[in-house]
Coordinates of C-alpha atoms and ligand atoms in Angstrom, one line a residue:
X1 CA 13.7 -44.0 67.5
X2 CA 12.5 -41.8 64.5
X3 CA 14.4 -42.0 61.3
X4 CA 14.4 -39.1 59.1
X5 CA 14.2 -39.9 55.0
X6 CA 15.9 -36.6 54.1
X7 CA 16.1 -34.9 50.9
X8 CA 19.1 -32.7 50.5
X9 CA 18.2 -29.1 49.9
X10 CA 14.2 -29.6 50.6
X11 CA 11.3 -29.1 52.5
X12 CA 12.5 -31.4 54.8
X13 CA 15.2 -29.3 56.1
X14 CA 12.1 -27.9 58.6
X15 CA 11.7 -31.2 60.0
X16 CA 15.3 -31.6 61.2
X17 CA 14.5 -28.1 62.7
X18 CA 11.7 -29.3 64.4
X19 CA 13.4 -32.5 65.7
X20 CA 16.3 -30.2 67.1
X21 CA 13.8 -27.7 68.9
X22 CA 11.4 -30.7 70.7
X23 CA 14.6 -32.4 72.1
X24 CA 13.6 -35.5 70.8
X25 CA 16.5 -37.9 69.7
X26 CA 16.5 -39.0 65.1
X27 CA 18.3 -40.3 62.8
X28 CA 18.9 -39.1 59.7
X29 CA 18.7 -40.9 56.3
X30 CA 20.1 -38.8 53.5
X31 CA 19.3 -38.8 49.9
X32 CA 20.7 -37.4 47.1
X33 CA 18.3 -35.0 44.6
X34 CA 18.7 -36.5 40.5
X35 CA 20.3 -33.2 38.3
X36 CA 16.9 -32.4 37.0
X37 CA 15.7 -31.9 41.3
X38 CA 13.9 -35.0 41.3
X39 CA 14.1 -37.4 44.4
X40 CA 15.8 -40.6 43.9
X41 CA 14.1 -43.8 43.0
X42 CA 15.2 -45.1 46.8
X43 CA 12.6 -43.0 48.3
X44 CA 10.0 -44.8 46.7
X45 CA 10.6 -48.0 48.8
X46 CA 10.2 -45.9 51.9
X47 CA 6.7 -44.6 50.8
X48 CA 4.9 -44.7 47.0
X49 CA 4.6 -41.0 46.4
X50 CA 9.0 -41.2 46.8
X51 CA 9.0 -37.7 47.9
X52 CA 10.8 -36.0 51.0
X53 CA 10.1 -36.0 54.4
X54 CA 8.7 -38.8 55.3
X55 CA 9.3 -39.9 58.9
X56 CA 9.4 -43.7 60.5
X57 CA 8.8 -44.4 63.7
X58 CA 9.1 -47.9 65.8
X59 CA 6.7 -47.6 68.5
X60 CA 7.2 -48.7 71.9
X61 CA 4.5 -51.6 71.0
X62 CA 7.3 -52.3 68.4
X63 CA 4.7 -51.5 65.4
X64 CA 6.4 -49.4 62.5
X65 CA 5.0 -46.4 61.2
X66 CA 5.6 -44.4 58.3
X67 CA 4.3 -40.9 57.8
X68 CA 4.6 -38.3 55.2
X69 CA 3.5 -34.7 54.8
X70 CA 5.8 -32.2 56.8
X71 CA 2.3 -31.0 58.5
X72 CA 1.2 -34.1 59.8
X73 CA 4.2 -35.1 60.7
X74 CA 5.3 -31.5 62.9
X75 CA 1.8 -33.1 64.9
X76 CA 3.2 -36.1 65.1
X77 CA 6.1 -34.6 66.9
X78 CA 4.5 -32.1 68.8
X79 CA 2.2 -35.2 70.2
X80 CA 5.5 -36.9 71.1
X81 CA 7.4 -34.6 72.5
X82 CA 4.7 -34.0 74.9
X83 CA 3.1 -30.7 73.4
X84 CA 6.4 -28.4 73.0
X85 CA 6.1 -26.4 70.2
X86 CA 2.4 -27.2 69.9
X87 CA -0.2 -24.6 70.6
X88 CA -0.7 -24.5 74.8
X89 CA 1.6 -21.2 74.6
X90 CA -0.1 -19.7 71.4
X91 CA -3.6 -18.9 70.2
X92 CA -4.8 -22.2 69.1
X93 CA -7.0 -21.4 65.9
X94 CA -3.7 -19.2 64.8
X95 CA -1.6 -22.1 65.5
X96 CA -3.9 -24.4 63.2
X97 CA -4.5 -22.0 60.6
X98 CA -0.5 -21.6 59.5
X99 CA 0.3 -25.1 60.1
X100 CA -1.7 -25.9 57.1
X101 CA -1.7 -22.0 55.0
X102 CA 2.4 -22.8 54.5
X103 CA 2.0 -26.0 52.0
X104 CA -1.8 -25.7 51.6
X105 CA -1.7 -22.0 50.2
X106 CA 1.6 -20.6 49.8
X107 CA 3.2 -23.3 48.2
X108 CA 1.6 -24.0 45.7
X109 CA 2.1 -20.2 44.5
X110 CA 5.3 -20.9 44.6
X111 CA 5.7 -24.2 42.8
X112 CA 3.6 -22.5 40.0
X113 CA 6.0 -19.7 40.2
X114 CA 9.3 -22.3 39.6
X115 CA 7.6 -24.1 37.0
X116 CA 6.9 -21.4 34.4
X117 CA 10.2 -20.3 35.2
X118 CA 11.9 -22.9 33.6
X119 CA 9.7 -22.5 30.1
X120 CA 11.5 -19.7 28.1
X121 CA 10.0 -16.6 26.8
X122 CA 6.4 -17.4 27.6
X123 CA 7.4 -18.3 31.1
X124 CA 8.0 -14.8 32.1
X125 CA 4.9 -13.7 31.0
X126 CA 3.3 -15.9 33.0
X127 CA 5.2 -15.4 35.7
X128 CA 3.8 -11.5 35.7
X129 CA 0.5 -13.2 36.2
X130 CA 1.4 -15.3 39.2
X131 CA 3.7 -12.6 41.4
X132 CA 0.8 -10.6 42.0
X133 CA -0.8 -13.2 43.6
X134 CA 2.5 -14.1 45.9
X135 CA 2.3 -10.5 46.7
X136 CA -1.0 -11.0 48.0
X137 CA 0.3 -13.5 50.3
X138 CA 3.5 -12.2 51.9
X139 CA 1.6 -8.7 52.4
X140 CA -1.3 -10.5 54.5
X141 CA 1.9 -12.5 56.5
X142 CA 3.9 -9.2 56.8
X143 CA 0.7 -7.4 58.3
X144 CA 0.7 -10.4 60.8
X145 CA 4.3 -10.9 61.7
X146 CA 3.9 -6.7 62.5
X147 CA 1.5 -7.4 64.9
X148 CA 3.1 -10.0 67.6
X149 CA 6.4 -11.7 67.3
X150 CA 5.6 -15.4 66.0
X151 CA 3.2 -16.8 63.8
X152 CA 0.8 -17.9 66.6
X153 CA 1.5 -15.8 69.4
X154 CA 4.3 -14.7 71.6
X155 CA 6.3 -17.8 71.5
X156 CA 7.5 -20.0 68.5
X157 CA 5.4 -23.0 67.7
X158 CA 5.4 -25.6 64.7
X159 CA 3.2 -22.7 62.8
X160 CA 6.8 -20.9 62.1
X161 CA 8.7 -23.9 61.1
X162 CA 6.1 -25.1 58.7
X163 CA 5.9 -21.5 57.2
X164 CA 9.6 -20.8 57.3
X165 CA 10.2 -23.3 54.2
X166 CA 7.3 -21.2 51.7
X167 CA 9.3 -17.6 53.5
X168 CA 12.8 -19.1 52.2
X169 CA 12.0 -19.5 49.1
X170 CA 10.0 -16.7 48.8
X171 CA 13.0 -14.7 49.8
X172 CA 15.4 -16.7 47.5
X173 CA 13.3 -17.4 44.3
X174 CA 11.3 -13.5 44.3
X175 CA 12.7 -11.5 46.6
X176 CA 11.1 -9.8 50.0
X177 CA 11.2 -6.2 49.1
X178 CA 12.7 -3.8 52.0
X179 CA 8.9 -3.1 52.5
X180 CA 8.2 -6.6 54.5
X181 CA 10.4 -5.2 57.3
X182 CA 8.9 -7.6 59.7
X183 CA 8.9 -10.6 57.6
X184 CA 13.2 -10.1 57.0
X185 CA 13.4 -10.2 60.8
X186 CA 11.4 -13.2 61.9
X187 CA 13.4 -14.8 58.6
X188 CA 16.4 -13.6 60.4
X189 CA 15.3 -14.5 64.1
X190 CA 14.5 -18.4 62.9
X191 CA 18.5 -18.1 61.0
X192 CA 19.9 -17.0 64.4
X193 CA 18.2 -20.4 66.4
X194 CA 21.0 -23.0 67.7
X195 CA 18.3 -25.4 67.2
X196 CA 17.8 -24.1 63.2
X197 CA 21.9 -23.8 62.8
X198 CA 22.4 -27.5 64.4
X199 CA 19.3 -28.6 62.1
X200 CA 21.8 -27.2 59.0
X201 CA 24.8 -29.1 59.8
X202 CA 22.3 -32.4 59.8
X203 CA 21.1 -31.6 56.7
X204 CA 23.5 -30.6 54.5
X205 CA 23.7 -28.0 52.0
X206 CA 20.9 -25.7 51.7
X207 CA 20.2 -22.8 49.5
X208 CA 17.5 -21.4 51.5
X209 CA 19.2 -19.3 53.7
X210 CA 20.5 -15.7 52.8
Ligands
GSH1 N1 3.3 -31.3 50.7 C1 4.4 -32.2 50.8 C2 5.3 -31.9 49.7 C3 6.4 -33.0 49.5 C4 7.4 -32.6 48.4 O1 6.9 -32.2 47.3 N2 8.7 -32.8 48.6 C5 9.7 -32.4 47.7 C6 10.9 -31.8 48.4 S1 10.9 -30.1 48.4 C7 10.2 -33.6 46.9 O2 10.3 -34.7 47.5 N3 10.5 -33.4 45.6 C8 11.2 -34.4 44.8 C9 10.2 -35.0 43.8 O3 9.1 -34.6 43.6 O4 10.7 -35.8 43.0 C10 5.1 -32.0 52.2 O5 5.0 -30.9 52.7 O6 5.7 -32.9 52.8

């Protein structure tokens, strides 16, 4: 059985929506985010780097394994669940090439983009600096989503679940101007998903979603 170490309001929100599409049964372990948005010290027994997700699994062997990175471990589920959401429906090298782009590339615009936030005054001039470059980004992925339906091909795959975290925020924290037409309607096609809704009610509140 796989356990979920779930941070509420967090990246690990696209792991329960994983679980929910592959069918596979989880459990859920919930903690709490400190005021300041850090994770609780708990999570640092699960794994040293004490951030969320981080996924355990008792094998049928009976060996325990713990795995972080929501990347690695969408693979991990893909592998178990027999291939479904993996790449045999979608082009393979676009498959591999979003899995890693959402944290790899995208996010870290986007953590640089929180950060200076939160210094006053000089903040926002950096911040003037670092939107261009987030621009850069959601124009490439708008020109893409224009051109088929998903992030890989024709059907959903793990590609979309590992970018719909870097989209959300994007659409919470800047804004997707009306001119990334495509990008609001995948956003909204992934909202309208029982498998995203039931993924919600695991997962407690999140700010995400618009
Ligand atoms: N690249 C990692 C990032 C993990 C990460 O930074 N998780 C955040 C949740 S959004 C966290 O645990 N933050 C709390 C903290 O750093 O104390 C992944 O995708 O799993």
């Amino acid at each position: 059985m796989l356990t979920v170490h779930h941070l509420n309001n967090s990246r690990s929100q696209r792991v329960l929506w994983m679980l929910e599409e592959s069918g596979l049964e989880y459990e859920v372990r919930h903690y709490k985010r400190n005021s300041d948005m850090s994770a609780p010290l708990e999570l640092k027994r699960v794994h040293p780097l004490g951030k969320s997700p981080i996924v355990e699994d008792v094998r049928d062997d009976g060996s325990r394994m713990i795995l972080v990175e929501t990347g690695a471990i969408c693979e991990y589920v893909v592998e178990k669940a027999h291939g479904r959401l993996g790449p045999s429906l979608v082009d393979t090298q676009r498959y591999r090439q979003f899995l890693h782009y959402a944290e790899g590339s995208v996010m870290p615009v986007l953590f640089a983009l929180l950060v200076v936030s939160k210094v006053p005054l000089l903040g926002r001039i950096a911040a003037q600096k670092i939107r261009p470059m987030l621009d850069v980004h959601l124009d490439y992925i708008e020109a893409e989503l224009s051109s088929r339906p998903w992030f890989a091909g024709d059907e959903i795959s793990a590609a979309d679940i590992m970018m719909s975290f870097p989209l959300e925020a994007a659409s919470a924290r800047a804004g997707l101007a009306a001119s990334r037409p495509a990008t609001i309607s995948w956003l909204k096609r992934i909202h309208d998903r029982p498998g995203y809704r039931r993924a919600l009610e695991k997962g407690g509140r999140y700010s995400f979603v618009r």
